[in-house]
PDB file of C-alpha atoms in Angstrom:
ATOM      1  CA  MET A   9       6.799  35.438  -5.098  1.00 50.00           C
ATOM      2  CA  ASN A  10       4.498  32.764  -6.458  1.00 54.00           C
ATOM      3  CA  MET A  11       5.131  29.021  -6.354  1.00 54.00           C
ATOM      4  CA  THR A  12       6.358  28.862  -9.958  1.00 57.00           C
ATOM      5  CA  GLU A  13       9.231  31.216  -9.093  1.00 71.00           C
ATOM      6  CA  ILE A  14      10.591  28.863  -6.425  1.00 84.00           C
ATOM      7  CA  PRO A  15      13.196  26.474  -7.876  1.00 87.00           C
ATOM      8  CA  THR A  16      11.577  23.062  -8.271  1.00 91.00           C
ATOM      9  CA  LEU A  17      14.218  21.273  -6.163  1.00 93.00           C
ATOM     10  CA  THR A  18      13.500  23.660  -3.270  1.00 93.00           C
ATOM     11  CA  LYS A  19       9.750  23.223  -3.732  1.00 92.00           C
ATOM     12  CA  ARG A  20      10.042  19.412  -3.731  1.00 94.00           C
ATOM     13  CA  LYS A  21      12.190  19.468  -0.588  1.00 95.00           C
ATOM     14  CA  LEU A  22       9.655  21.643   1.245  1.00 95.00           C
ATOM     15  CA  GLN A  23       6.818  19.403   0.080  1.00 95.00           C
ATOM     16  CA  ALA A  24       8.727  16.285   1.140  1.00 96.00           C
ATOM     17  CA  GLN A  25       9.133  17.591   4.671  1.00 96.00           C
ATOM     18  CA  VAL A  26       5.347  17.651   5.061  1.00 97.00           C
ATOM     19  CA  ILE A  27       4.599  14.589   2.917  1.00 97.00           C
ATOM     20  CA  GLY A  28       7.193  12.529   4.808  1.00 96.00           C
ATOM     21  CA  ALA A  29       5.436  13.170   8.113  1.00 96.00           C
ATOM     22  CA  ILE A  30       2.026  12.382   6.629  1.00 97.00           C
ATOM     23  CA  TYR A  31       3.382   9.219   4.987  1.00 97.00           C
ATOM     24  CA  ALA A  32       4.884   8.046   8.309  1.00 97.00           C
ATOM     25  CA  GLU A  33       1.526   8.496  10.007  1.00 97.00           C
ATOM     26  CA  MET A  34      -0.284   6.654   7.199  1.00 97.00           C
ATOM     27  CA  LEU A  35       2.216   3.793   7.514  1.00 97.00           C
ATOM     28  CA  ALA A  36       1.492   3.513  11.212  1.00 98.00           C
ATOM     29  CA  GLN A  37      -2.272   3.610  10.805  1.00 98.00           C
ATOM     30  CA  ILE A  38      -3.062   1.828   7.540  1.00 98.00           C
ATOM     31  CA  GLY A  39       0.108   0.002   6.474  1.00 98.00           C
ATOM     32  CA  GLU A  40       2.575   0.348   3.632  1.00 97.00           C
ATOM     33  CA  GLU A  41       0.459  -0.927   0.733  1.00 97.00           C
ATOM     34  CA  LYS A  42      -2.413   1.505   1.328  1.00 98.00           C
ATOM     35  CA  ALA A  43      -0.088   4.381   2.261  1.00 98.00           C
ATOM     36  CA  VAL A  44       1.903   3.972  -0.976  1.00 97.00           C
ATOM     37  CA  ALA A  45      -1.293   3.734  -3.056  1.00 98.00           C
ATOM     38  CA  ILE A  46      -2.729   6.909  -1.523  1.00 97.00           C
ATOM     39  CA  LEU A  47       0.523   8.827  -1.900  1.00 97.00           C
ATOM     40  CA  ASP A  48       0.934   7.637  -5.496  1.00 97.00           C
ATOM     41  CA  ALA A  49      -2.617   8.657  -6.465  1.00 97.00           C
ATOM     42  CA  ALA A  50      -2.394  12.046  -4.743  1.00 97.00           C
ATOM     43  CA  ILE A  51       0.926  12.982  -6.316  1.00 96.00           C
ATOM     44  CA  ARG A  52      -0.170  11.860  -9.781  1.00 97.00           C
ATOM     45  CA  LYS A  53      -3.306  14.032  -9.477  1.00 97.00           C
ATOM     46  CA  ALA A  54      -1.161  16.957  -8.337  1.00 96.00           C
ATOM     47  CA  ALA A  55       1.201  16.468 -11.308  1.00 96.00           C
ATOM     48  CA  ILE A  56      -1.707  16.492 -13.778  1.00 97.00           C
ATOM     49  CA  ALA A  57      -3.105  19.651 -12.164  1.00 97.00           C
ATOM     50  CA  GLU A  58       0.340  21.279 -12.331  1.00 95.00           C
ATOM     51  CA  GLY A  59       0.613  20.304 -16.004  1.00 96.00           C
ATOM     52  CA  LYS A  60      -2.751  21.954 -16.723  1.00 97.00           C
ATOM     53  CA  GLU A  61      -1.633  25.067 -14.869  1.00 95.00           C
ATOM     54  CA  PHE A  62       1.511  25.314 -16.988  1.00 95.00           C
ATOM     55  CA  ALA A  63      -0.451  24.680 -20.206  1.00 96.00           C
ATOM     56  CA  GLU A  64      -2.817  27.534 -19.375  1.00 96.00           C
ATOM     57  CA  ARG A  65       0.180  29.885 -19.183  1.00 94.00           C
ATOM     58  CA  GLU A  66       1.163  29.160 -22.780  1.00 94.00           C
ATOM     59  CA  PRO A  67      -0.090  31.843 -25.193  1.00 93.00           C
ATOM     60  CA  GLY A  68      -3.538  30.713 -26.254  1.00 91.00           C
ATOM     61  CA  GLY A  69      -2.983  27.489 -24.299  1.00 87.00           C
ATOM     62  CA  ALA A  70      -0.972  26.231 -27.299  1.00 93.00           C
ATOM     63  CA  THR A  71       1.492  23.636 -26.058  1.00 96.00           C
ATOM     64  CA  SER A  72       4.107  21.816 -28.099  1.00 95.00           C
ATOM     65  CA  MET A  73       7.248  19.786 -27.660  1.00 96.00           C
ATOM     66  CA  ALA A  74       9.225  23.054 -27.946  1.00 95.00           C
ATOM     67  CA  SER A  75       7.270  24.671 -25.101  1.00 96.00           C
ATOM     68  CA  PHE A  76       7.638  21.485 -23.046  1.00 96.00           C
ATOM     69  CA  ILE A  77      11.414  21.380 -23.594  1.00 95.00           C
ATOM     70  CA  LYS A  78      11.629  24.986 -22.367  1.00 94.00           C
ATOM     71  CA  LEU A  79       9.957  23.923 -19.105  1.00 93.00           C
ATOM     72  CA  TYR A  80      12.916  21.661 -18.330  1.00 91.00           C
ATOM     73  CA  GLU A  81      14.817  24.777 -17.287  1.00 89.00           C
ATOM     74  CA  LEU A  82      12.594  24.820 -14.184  1.00 89.00           C
ATOM     75  CA  TRP A  83      13.425  21.241 -13.194  1.00 90.00           C
ATOM     76  CA  THR A  84      17.162  21.602 -13.838  1.00 91.00           C
ATOM     77  CA  ALA A  85      17.509  24.970 -12.015  1.00 89.00           C
ATOM     78  CA  ASP A  86      20.061  25.109  -9.191  1.00 90.00           C
ATOM     79  CA  ASP A  87      21.957  22.188 -10.773  1.00 93.00           C
ATOM     80  CA  ALA A  88      19.141  19.878  -9.699  1.00 95.00           C
ATOM     81  CA  LEU A  89      19.823  17.571 -12.639  1.00 96.00           C
ATOM     82  CA  GLU A  90      22.864  16.812 -14.764  1.00 96.00           C
ATOM     83  CA  MET A  91      21.482  16.070 -18.191  1.00 96.00           C
ATOM     84  CA  LYS A  92      23.126  14.449 -21.198  1.00 97.00           C
ATOM     85  CA  LEU A  93      21.057  15.461 -24.223  1.00 97.00           C
ATOM     86  CA  VAL A  94      20.568  12.709 -26.795  1.00 97.00           C
ATOM     87  CA  HIS A  95      18.085  14.331 -29.200  1.00 97.00           C
ATOM     88  CA  ALA A  96      15.673  17.281 -29.219  1.00 96.00           C
ATOM     89  CA  ASP A  97      13.282  18.382 -31.967  1.00 96.00           C
ATOM     90  CA  ASP A  98       9.541  18.922 -32.438  1.00 95.00           C
ATOM     91  CA  GLU A  99       8.755  15.217 -32.040  1.00 96.00           C
ATOM     92  CA  ARG A 100      11.428  13.823 -29.703  1.00 97.00           C
ATOM     93  CA  PHE A 101      13.127  14.915 -26.520  1.00 98.00           C
ATOM     94  CA  ASP A 102      15.597  12.227 -25.458  1.00 98.00           C
ATOM     95  CA  PHE A 103      18.095  12.630 -22.658  1.00 98.00           C
ATOM     96  CA  ASP A 104      19.729  10.824 -19.786  1.00 98.00           C
ATOM     97  CA  ILE A 105      20.034  12.183 -16.279  1.00 97.00           C
ATOM     98  CA  VAL A 106      23.455  11.281 -14.920  1.00 98.00           C
ATOM     99  CA  ARG A 107      23.077  13.047 -11.561  1.00 97.00           C
ATOM    100  CA  CYS A 108      19.809  13.662  -9.745  1.00 97.00           C
ATOM    101  CA  ARG A 109      19.821  15.945  -6.744  1.00 97.00           C
ATOM    102  CA  TYR A 110      16.153  15.105  -6.188  1.00 96.00           C
ATOM    103  CA  ALA A 111      17.175  11.506  -5.437  1.00 97.00           C
ATOM    104  CA  GLU A 112      20.076  12.708  -3.283  1.00 97.00           C
ATOM    105  CA  THR A 113      17.799  15.064  -1.344  1.00 96.00           C
ATOM    106  CA  TYR A 114      15.161  12.423  -0.645  1.00 97.00           C
ATOM    107  CA  ARG A 115      17.805   9.954   0.517  1.00 96.00           C
ATOM    108  CA  GLU A 116      19.328  12.586   2.844  1.00 96.00           C
ATOM    109  CA  MET A 117      15.846  13.182   4.252  1.00 96.00           C
ATOM    110  CA  GLY A 118      15.330   9.450   4.865  1.00 96.00           C
ATOM    111  CA  LEU A 119      12.674   9.343   2.138  1.00 96.00           C
ATOM    112  CA  GLY A 120      14.599   7.422  -0.520  1.00 94.00           C
ATOM    113  CA  LYS A 121      12.095   4.572  -0.414  1.00 94.00           C
ATOM    114  CA  ILE A 122       9.300   6.868  -1.630  1.00 96.00           C
ATOM    115  CA  GLY A 123      11.403   9.240  -3.753  1.00 95.00           C
ATOM    116  CA  HIS A 124      10.051   7.708  -6.952  1.00 94.00           C
ATOM    117  CA  LEU A 125       6.545   8.618  -5.783  1.00 95.00           C
ATOM    118  CA  LEU A 126       7.566  12.153  -4.825  1.00 95.00           C
ATOM    119  CA  SER A 127       9.322  12.986  -8.108  1.00 94.00           C
ATOM    120  CA  CYS A 128       9.753  10.299 -10.770  1.00 94.00           C
ATOM    121  CA  ASN A 129       6.060   9.487 -11.105  1.00 92.00           C
ATOM    122  CA  ARG A 130       5.402  13.153 -11.881  1.00 94.00           C
ATOM    123  CA  ASP A 131       7.497  13.160 -15.045  1.00 94.00           C
ATOM    124  CA  GLY A 132       5.159  11.353 -17.421  1.00 93.00           C
ATOM    125  CA  THR A 133       1.994  12.148 -15.501  1.00 96.00           C
ATOM    126  CA  PHE A 134       2.650  15.896 -15.806  1.00 97.00           C
ATOM    127  CA  CYS A 135       2.221  15.484 -19.581  1.00 96.00           C
ATOM    128  CA  GLN A 136      -1.369  14.276 -19.123  1.00 96.00           C
ATOM    129  CA  GLY A 137      -2.248  17.746 -17.869  1.00 96.00           C
ATOM    130  CA  TYR A 138       0.167  19.731 -20.013  1.00 97.00           C
ATOM    131  CA  ASP A 139      -0.277  18.115 -23.442  1.00 97.00           C
ATOM    132  CA  ARG A 140      -1.717  14.627 -23.933  1.00 95.00           C
ATOM    133  CA  ASN A 141       0.220  14.351 -27.195  1.00 96.00           C
ATOM    134  CA  ILE A 142       3.460  14.090 -25.210  1.00 97.00           C
ATOM    135  CA  THR A 143       4.303  10.709 -23.721  1.00 97.00           C
ATOM    136  CA  LEU A 144       7.274   9.441 -21.745  1.00 97.00           C
ATOM    137  CA  GLU A 145       9.065   6.124 -21.922  1.00 97.00           C
ATOM    138  CA  ARG A 146      11.665   5.576 -19.240  1.00 96.00           C
ATOM    139  CA  LYS A 147      13.313   2.236 -18.567  1.00 96.00           C
ATOM    140  CA  GLN A 148      15.350   3.148 -15.477  1.00 97.00           C
ATOM    141  CA  THR A 149      15.939   5.796 -12.818  1.00 96.00           C
ATOM    142  CA  ILE A 150      18.693   6.792 -10.448  1.00 97.00           C
ATOM    143  CA  MET A 151      16.050   6.899  -7.711  1.00 95.00           C
ATOM    144  CA  GLU A 152      15.611   3.143  -8.111  1.00 93.00           C
ATOM    145  CA  GLY A 153      19.343   2.420  -8.210  1.00 94.00           C
ATOM    146  CA  ALA A 154      20.268   2.699 -11.910  1.00 97.00           C
ATOM    147  CA  PRO A 155      23.385   4.656 -12.975  1.00 97.00           C
ATOM    148  CA  CYS A 156      21.208   7.089 -14.981  1.00 97.00           C
ATOM    149  CA  CYS A 157      17.615   7.926 -15.811  1.00 97.00           C
ATOM    150  CA  THR A 158      16.528   7.406 -19.406  1.00 98.00           C
ATOM    151  CA  PHE A 159      13.959   9.957 -20.564  1.00 98.00           C
ATOM    152  CA  ARG A 160      12.400   9.411 -23.984  1.00 98.00           C
ATOM    153  CA  TYR A 161       9.588  11.873 -24.633  1.00 98.00           C
ATOM    154  CA  ARG A 162       7.542  11.633 -27.841  1.00 97.00           C
ATOM    155  CA  TYR A 163       5.132  14.075 -29.397  1.00 97.00           C
ATOM    156  CA  GLN A 164       2.422  12.519 -31.531  1.00 92.00           C
ATOM    157  CA  GLN A 165       0.378  14.820 -33.717  1.00 81.00           C
ATOM    158  CA  PRO A 166      -3.303  14.656 -32.638  1.00 73.00           C
ATOM    159  CA  GLN A 167      -4.484  13.170 -35.957  1.00 61.00           C
ATOM    160  CA  ALA A 168      -1.782  10.469 -35.760  1.00 51.00           C
ATOM    161  CA  ARG A 169      -3.024   9.383 -32.329  1.00 49.00           C
ATOM    162  CA  GLU A 170      -6.664   9.181 -33.405  1.00 48.00           C
ATOM    163  CA  ALA A 171      -5.986   6.978 -36.441  1.00 45.00           C
TER     164      ALA A 171
END
């Protein structure tokens, strides 16, 4: 079994067990500000690398909003997320998350304070590696105390972005 076959919620929980211990040690040795900055940078880099890895699996490396939407099956597996779809087509993928088991899991593990670093920051950053034409706007998250997460992905055609 390779890592992409493991449900994402399970993978994030396993990662958090190790990251939590490393984060606690960084807190003790270098303080919260530096520990958060290091964790944030490392996880963003990992998300970009993961995005590139997924893009390379697309036939001919051809990514699109449709291929990106299909990936959401990985993140919602095992009822990890309860999603309310707002709109999905070749240019927009809008939805709200009304229940997030990632947030619940991190809180149960005592890692709620850094849950946004462990998961939420990956969402838009992943796109930088997967397809730079896809961007995310999100105004709120459950992880940070809101009643839902607002995901608003946009796909801009390459020529539209360059103009």
